[in-house]
Structures are given as structure tokens and as C-alpha cells.
Short mmCIF file of C-alpha atoms and ligand atoms in Angstrom, two decimals:
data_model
loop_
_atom_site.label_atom_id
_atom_site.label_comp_id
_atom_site.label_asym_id
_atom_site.label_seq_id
_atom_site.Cartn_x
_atom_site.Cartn_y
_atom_site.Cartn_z
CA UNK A 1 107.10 128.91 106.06
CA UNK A 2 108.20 127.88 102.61
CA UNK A 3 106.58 128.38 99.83
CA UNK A 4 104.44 125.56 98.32
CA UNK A 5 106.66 125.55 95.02
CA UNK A 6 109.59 125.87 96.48
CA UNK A 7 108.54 123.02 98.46
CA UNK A 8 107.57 120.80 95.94
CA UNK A 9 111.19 121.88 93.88
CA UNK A 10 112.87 120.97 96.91
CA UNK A 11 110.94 117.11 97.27
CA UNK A 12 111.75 116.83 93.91
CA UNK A 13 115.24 116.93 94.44
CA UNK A 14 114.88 114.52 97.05
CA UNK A 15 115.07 116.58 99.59
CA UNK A 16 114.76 114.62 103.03
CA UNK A 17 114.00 118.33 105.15
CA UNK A 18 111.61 119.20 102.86
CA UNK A 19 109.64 115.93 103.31
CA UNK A 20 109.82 117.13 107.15
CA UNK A 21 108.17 120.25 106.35
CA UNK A 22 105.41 118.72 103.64
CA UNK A 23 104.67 116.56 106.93
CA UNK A 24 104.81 119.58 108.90
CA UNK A 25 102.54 121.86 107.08
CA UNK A 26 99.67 119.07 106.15
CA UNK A 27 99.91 116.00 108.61
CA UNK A 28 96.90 117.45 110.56
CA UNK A 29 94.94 118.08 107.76
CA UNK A 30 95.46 114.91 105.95
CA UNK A 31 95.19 113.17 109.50
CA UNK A 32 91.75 114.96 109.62
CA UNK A 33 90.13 114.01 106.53
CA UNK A 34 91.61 110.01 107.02
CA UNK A 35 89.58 110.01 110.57
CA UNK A 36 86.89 111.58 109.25
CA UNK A 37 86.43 108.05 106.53
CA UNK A 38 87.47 105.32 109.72
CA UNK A 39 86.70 107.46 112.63
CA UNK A 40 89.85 105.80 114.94
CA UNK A 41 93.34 106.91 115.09
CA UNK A 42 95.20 103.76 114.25
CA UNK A 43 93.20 103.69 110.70
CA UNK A 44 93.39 107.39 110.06
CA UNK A 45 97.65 107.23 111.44
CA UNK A 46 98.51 103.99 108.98
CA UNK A 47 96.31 106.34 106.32
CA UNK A 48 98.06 109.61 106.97
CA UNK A 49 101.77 107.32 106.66
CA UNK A 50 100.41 105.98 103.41
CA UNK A 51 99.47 109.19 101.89
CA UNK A 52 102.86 111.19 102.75
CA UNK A 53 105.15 107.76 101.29
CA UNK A 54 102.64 107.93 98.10
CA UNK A 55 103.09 111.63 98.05
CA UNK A 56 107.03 111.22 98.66
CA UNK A 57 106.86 109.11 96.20
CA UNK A 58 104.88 110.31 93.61
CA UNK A 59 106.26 114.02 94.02
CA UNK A 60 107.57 114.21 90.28
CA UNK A 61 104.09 113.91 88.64
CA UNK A 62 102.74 116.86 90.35
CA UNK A 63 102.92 119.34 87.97
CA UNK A 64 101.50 122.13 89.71
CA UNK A 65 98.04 122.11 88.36
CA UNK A 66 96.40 122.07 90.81
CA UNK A 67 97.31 123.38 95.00
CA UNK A 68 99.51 120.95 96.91
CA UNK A 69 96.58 120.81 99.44
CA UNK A 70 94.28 119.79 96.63
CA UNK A 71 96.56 116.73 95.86
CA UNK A 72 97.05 115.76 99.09
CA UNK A 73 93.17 115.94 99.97
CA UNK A 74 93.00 113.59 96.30
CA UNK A 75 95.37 111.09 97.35
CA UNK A 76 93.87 110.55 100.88
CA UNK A 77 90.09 110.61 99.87
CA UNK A 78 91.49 107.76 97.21
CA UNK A 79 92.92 105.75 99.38
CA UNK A 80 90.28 106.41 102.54
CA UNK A 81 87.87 104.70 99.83
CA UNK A 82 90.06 102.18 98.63
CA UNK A 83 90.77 101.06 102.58
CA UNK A 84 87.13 101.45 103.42
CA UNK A 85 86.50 98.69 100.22
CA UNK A 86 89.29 96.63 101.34
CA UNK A 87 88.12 96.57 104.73
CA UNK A 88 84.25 96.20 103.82
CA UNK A 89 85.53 93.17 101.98
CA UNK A 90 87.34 91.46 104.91
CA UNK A 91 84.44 91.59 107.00
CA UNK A 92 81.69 90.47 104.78
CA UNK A 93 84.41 87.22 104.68
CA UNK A 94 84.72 87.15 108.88
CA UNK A 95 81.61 88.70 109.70
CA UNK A 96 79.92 85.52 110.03
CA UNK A 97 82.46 84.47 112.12
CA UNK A 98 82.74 87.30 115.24
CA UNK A 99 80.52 86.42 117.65
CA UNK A 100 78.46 89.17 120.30
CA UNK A 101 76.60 90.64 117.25
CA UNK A 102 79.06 93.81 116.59
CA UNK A 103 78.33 93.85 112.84
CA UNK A 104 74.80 95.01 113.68
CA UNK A 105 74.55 98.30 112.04
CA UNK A 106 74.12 100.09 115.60
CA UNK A 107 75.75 97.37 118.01
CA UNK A 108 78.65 99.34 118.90
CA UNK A 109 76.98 101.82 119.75
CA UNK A 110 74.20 100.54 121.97
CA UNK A 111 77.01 98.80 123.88
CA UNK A 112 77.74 99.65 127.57
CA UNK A 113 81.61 99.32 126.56
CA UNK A 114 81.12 102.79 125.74
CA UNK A 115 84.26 105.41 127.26
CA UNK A 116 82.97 108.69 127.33
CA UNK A 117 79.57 109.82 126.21
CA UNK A 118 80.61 111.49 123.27
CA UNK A 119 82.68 108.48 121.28
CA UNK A 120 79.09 106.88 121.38
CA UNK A 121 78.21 110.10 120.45
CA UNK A 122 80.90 110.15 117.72
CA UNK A 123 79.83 106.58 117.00
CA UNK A 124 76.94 106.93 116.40
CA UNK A 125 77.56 109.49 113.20
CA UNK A 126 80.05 107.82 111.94
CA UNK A 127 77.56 104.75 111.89
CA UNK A 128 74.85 106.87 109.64
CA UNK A 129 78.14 108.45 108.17
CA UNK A 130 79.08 104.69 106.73
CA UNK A 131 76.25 104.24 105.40
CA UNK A 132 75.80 107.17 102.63
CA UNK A 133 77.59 106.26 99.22
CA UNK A 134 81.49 107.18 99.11
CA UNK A 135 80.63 110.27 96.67
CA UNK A 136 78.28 111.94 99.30
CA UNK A 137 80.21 110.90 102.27
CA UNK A 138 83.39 112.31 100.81
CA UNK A 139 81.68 116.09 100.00
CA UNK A 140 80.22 115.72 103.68
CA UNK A 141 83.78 115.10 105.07
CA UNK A 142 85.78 117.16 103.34
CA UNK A 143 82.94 120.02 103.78
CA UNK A 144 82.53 119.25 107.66
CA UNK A 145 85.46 117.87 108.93
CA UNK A 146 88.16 119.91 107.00
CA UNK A 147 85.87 123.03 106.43
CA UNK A 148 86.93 123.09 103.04
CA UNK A 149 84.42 125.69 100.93
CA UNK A 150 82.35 123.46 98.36
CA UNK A 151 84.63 125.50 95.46
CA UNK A 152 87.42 123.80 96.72
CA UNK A 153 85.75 120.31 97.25
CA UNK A 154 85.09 120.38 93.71
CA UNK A 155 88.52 120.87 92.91
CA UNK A 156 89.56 117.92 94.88
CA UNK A 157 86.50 115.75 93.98
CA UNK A 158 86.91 116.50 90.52
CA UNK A 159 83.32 117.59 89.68
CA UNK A 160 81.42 121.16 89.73
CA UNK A 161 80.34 123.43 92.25
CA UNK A 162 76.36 122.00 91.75
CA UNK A 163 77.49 118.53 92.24
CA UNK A 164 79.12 119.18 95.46
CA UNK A 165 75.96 121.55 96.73
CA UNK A 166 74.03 118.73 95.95
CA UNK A 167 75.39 116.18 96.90
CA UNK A 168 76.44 117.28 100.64
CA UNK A 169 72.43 118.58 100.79
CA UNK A 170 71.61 114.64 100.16
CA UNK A 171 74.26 113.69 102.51
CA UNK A 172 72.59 115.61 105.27
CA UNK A 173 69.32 114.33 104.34
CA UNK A 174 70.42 110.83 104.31
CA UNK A 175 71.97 111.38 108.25
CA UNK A 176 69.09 113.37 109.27
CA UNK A 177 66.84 110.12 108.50
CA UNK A 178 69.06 107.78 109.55
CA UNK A 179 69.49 109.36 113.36
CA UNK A 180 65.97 110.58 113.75
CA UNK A 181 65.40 106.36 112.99
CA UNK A 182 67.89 105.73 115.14
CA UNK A 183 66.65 108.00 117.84
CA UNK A 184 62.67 106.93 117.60
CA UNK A 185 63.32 103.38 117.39
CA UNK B 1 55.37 123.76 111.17
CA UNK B 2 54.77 120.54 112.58
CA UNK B 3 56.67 117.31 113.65
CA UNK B 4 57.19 116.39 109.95
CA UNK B 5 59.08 119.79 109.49
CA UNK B 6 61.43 119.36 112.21
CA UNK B 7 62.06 115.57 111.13
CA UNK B 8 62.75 117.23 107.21
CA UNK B 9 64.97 120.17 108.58
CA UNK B 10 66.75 119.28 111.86
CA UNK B 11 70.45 119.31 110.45
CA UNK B 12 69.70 122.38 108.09
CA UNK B 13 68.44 123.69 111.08
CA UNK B 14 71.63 123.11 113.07
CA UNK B 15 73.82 124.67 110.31
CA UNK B 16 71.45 127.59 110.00
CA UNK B 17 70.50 126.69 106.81
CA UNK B 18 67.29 127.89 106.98
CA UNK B 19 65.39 131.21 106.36
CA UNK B 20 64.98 133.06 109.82
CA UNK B 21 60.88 132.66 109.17
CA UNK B 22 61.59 129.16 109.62
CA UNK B 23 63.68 128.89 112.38
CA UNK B 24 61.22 130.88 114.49
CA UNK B 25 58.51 128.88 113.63
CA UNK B 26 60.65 125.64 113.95
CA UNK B 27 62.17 126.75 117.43
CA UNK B 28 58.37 127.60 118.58
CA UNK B 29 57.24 123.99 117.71
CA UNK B 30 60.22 123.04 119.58
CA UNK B 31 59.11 124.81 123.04
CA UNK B 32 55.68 122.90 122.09
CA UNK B 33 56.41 119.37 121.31
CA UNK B 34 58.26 117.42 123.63
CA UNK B 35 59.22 114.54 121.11
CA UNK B 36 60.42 117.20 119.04
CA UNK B 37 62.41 118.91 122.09
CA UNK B 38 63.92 115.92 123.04
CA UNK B 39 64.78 114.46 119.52
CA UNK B 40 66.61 117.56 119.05
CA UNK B 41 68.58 117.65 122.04
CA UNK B 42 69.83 113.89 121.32
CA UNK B 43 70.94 115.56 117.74
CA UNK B 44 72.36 118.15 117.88
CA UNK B 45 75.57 117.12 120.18
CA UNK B 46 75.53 114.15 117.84
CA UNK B 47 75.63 116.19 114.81
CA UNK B 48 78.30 118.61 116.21
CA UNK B 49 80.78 115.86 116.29
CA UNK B 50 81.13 116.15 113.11
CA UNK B 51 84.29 118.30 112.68
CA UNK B 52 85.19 117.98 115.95
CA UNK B 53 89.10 118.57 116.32
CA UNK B 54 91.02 115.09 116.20
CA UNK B 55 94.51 114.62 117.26
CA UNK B 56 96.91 111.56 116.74
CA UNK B 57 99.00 110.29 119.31
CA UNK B 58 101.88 112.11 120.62
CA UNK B 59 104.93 112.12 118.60
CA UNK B 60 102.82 110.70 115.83
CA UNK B 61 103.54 113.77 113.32
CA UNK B 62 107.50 113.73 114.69
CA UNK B 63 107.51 110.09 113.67
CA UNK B 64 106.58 110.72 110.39
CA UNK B 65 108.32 113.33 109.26
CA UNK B 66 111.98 112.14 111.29
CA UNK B 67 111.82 108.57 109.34
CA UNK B 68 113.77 108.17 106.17
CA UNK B 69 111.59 108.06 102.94
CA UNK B 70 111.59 105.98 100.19
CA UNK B 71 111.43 102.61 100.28
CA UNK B 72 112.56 101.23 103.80
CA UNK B 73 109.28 103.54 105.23
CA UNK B 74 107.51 100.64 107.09
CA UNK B 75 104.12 100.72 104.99
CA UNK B 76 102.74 98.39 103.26
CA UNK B 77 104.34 95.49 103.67
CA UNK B 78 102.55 92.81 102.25
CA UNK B 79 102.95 94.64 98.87
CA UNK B 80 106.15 95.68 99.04
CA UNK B 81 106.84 92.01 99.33
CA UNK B 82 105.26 91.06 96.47
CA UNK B 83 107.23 93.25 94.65
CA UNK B 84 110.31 91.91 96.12
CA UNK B 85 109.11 88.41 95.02
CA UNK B 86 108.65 89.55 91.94
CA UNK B 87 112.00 91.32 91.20
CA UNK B 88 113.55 88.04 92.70
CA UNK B 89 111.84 86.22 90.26
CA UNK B 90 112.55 88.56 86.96
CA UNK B 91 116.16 88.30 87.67
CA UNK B 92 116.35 84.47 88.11
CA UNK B 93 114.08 84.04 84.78
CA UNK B 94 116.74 86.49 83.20
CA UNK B 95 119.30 84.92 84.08
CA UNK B 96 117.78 81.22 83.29
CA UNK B 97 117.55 82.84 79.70
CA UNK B 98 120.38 84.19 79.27
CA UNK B 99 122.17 81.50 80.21
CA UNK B 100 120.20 79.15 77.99
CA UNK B 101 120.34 81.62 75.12
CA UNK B 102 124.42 81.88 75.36
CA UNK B 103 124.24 77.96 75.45
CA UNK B 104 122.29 77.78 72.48
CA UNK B 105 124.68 80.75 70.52
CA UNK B 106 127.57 78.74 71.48
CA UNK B 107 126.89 75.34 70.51
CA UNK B 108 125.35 76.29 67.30
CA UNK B 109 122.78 73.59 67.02
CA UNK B 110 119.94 75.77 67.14
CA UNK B 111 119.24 79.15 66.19
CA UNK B 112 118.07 81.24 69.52
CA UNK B 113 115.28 83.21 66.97
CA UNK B 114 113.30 79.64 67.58
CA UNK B 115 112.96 80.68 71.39
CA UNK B 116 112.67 84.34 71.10
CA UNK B 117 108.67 83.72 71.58
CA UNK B 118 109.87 82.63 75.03
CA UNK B 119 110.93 86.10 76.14
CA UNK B 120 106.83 87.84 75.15
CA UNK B 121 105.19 84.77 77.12
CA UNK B 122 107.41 86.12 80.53
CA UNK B 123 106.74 90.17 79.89
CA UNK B 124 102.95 89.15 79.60
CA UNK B 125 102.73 87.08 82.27
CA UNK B 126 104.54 90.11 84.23
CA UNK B 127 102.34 92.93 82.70
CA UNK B 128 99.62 90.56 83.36
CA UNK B 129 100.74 90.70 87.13
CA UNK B 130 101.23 94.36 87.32
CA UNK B 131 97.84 94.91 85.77
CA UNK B 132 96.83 92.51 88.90
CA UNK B 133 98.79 94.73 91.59
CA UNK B 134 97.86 98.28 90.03
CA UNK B 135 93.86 96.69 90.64
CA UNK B 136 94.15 96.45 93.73
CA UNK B 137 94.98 100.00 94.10
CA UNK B 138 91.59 101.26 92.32
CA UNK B 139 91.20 104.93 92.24
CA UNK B 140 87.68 106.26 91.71
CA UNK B 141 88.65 109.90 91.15
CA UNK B 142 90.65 110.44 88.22
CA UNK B 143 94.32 111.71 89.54
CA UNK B 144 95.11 114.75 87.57
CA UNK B 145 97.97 116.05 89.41
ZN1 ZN C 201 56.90 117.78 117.00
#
């Protein structure tokens, strides 16, 4: 495997092969972390396009600074949060507008449509998973779903080592609530 | 420990996140309290989705990485229109002016310093535009690279 700066010498130079092997090395993870925010593969695919074209793309600012996993993780959890607005925004307009009640907070998931037990399962997180604010949801996903260690997820989120503790303790606290209500109600 | 422990420590609980004291006592109001029981064992199989390994679809990763980069990679096309639009536009206002200003040189009767304002009021409106596309793209994190 190459190493990461001779990697990133080699995009810069427009290398096409070594755009193959940044894709190589980091689709999963970045694939990871994008279904972690929309929990379905079309999202987290057209996510995990975006990120390696903005990558691609924006290859000559990277100036080393920081890991080329760290910049990756950056540029995903940006635009994760961005899509998430964007897409928050289009339903708020059509919401009002789909009929059989699926914008219920749990209607998905109560649904008999259901194709294994554990999507509902998995839908059923990622419903109490949308509803924690971006900063917590972000620590929890890049904690749980990439494994990252919180010294690391500070790195990415740009904050400190406290911030991330604390704010992945409130994320659990916020899901532990939120199923338990789901659960006994 | 009692129902209200459980309720405040079910997901440290699951990540073993709590002292082993706790766990035993927390595991022995389990084998006591049936709402408890069964609360946990809708949970927990819940919970451990989380991290659960996720795989595209086949040939996704292939796809990616065999298409050509740059600018004909099929993202984003609504913006990549815009800016298509856009560039369209610059070059027929540039050449509008241009042509206007060479008029003007040539025929003498005015001097093209009287329309230079013209040239600020399109850069504006174009910055004004960018500022307009680059919004759209709002990035809560600040991107030190
Ligand atoms: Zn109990």
C-alpha cells in the first residue's frame, strides 16, 4: 500500500491511479460514516461520490496538517450535515403533502412494510439517532459506527477530547430516553 | 437498583460502561423485574445496530474509482449547471462589452472612462452570485486542511 504522502503527491499531480487507490483505501470508511447520517445506501453512495470528487478536487489545499483519514472523515461529516439540512428542508415543504402519515416520527417503523426484523431494528435507531443535534449525533457516529477513539473524533470535529466525552455521553442519554419511550409507549 | 436505574443506565450498561458493582446489581434487578427484562431485550439488539458493518452495492467502490475525475464525474448536476449558465453568461456580457467599448474607442464620440462603472456593477452582481452558490454549501466545522 502506498504511503499516505506519497499518495496525496501523486493526486496532486493529477494522478488518475492514485485517485483509484484514495478510493481504494477509504471508500468503506467514508461509505460508513455517510450511512451512519441517512441510514440507506443510495444516500450514503451519492455521499461517498460527492466526497471523493470534492476530495479530487480539492486535493491541493491539503497541506498535510492533519491525516488524510481526518480530512476525509471532515469533508463527509460536512456534507452528511449539509444533505441532512437540505433534505430536512424539502420535506418540511412536501411533508404536508405525502399522504399515509410517514413523517410521523416512528411511522416507518411501526409499519408492516418492514423486510427483515432488524432494518426496523436499524430503523428504529436511526429514528432516535435523527433526532439528537448534528454535534452529538456526529461524535456518536463517528465513535460507533467508524470506531474512531474520541482523540481522533476531536481531531476531525475540531474540538477537545472533553467535548467529545461529553458530548457522545449526552448522545447516549438522549437515545436511551428516546427508545425506552419508544418501547413503553 | 431499581427500575429508574436501569431506565438511567441501559446503554452504558450495554457498552460496559459501568463499574462491575453496578452491573451485578443491575443484572440482578434484571432476573427480578420483568418490565425491566423485557425492555432490555427489545434494546439491546436495537442498540447493537449501531456499527453494524454496511456494504454498498456491488461494483459500487469499482465504479468509483474506474470513472474519470474532474469535472465530467456525474455529481451534482443541478450545480454544475448553474455554473455552466453562469460561465455562458460572463462570456456573452464580455463580449457585449468589449464590443461596445471598441465601438466607443473607435468612433471617438465618447470617452469609454464614462462606462467603466459598468464593468464593477457585473463583478458584483457575479460575486454577489458566488456568495449565493458558496451558501448553499454551508460548512459548520471549520475546514482546516
Ligand atoms: Zn425494573
Amino acid at each position: 500500500m502506498q504511503a499516505p504522502g506519497e499518495l496525496i503527491h501523486a493526486l496532486q499531480q493529477g494522478d488518475e491511479k492514485a485517485y483509484a487507490t484514495l478510493v481504494k483505501t477509504y471508500g468503506q470508511m467514508v461509505y460508513s460514516t455517510a450511512f451512519g447520517f441517512f441510514n440507506n445506501r443510495t444516500d450514503a453512495e451519492d455521499l461517498t461520490q460527492e466526497v471523493f470528487l470534492e476530495a479530487f478536487h480539492s486535493i491541493n489545499k491539503f497541506r498535510g496538517d492533519s491525516s488524510v483519514s481526518t480530512w476525509l472523515y471532515r469533508i463527509t461529516v460536512n456534507k452528511s450535515i449539509n444533505q441532512l439540512k437540505k433534505n430536512k428542508k424539502r420535506e418540511q415543504l412536501s411533508g404536508s403533502l405525502i399522504p399515509g402519515g410517514e413523517r410521523t416520527m416512528w411511522g416507518h417503523a411501526k409499519s408492516p412494510d418492514a423486510i427483515s426484523e432488524n432494518l426496523e431494528r436499524r430503523h428504529i435507531l436511526h429514528t432516535a439517532m435523527d433526532t439528537l443535534p448534528e454535534l452529538q449525533k456526529t461524535a456518536f457516529i463517528l465513535h460507533k459506527y467508524d470506531g474512531l477513539p474520541y482523540k481522533e473524533i476531536a481531531q476531525v470535529m475540531n474540538t477537545s477530547l472533553s467535548s467529545v466525552e461529553s458530548l457522545i455521553h449526552r448522545a447516549k442519554i438522549n437515545l436511551q430516553k428516546k427508545l425506552i419511550h419508544y418501547y413503553t409507549t | 437498583m431499581n427500575c429508574h436505574f436501569v431506565h438511567t443506565h441501559l446503554l452504558f450498561y450495554l457498552d460496559q460502561e459501568i463499574s462491575p458493582g453496578e452491573k451485578e446489581g443491575l443484572e440482578t434487578h434484571l432476573g427480578q423485574c420483568s418490565s425491566c427484562k423485557s425492555l432490555m431485550e427489545k434494546i439491546k439488539p436495537v442498540y447493537e445496530q449501531a456499527g453494524e458493518p454496511v456494504s454498498p452495492s456491488d461494483g459500487f467502490f469499482e465504479r468509483l474509482s474506474s470513472l474519470p475525475p474532474g469535472e465530467k464525474y456525474p455529481v451534482r448536476h443541478s450545480l454544475h449547471f448553474i455554473s455552466f449558465v453562469r460561465r455562458i453568461a460572463a462570456v456573452i456580457l464580455f463580449m457585449l462589452a468589449s464590443t461596445s467599448l471598441t465601438l466607443l474607442y473607435t468612433s471617438g464620440q465618447k470617452q469609454p472612462t464614462q462606462y467603466a462603472g459598468e464593468e464593477p456593477f457585473f463583478e458584483r452582481y457575479f460575486h454577489e452570485l458566488d456568495e449565493e452558490l458558496a451558501d448553499n454549501d454551508y460548512y459548520f466545522l471549520t475546514a482546516t486542511h
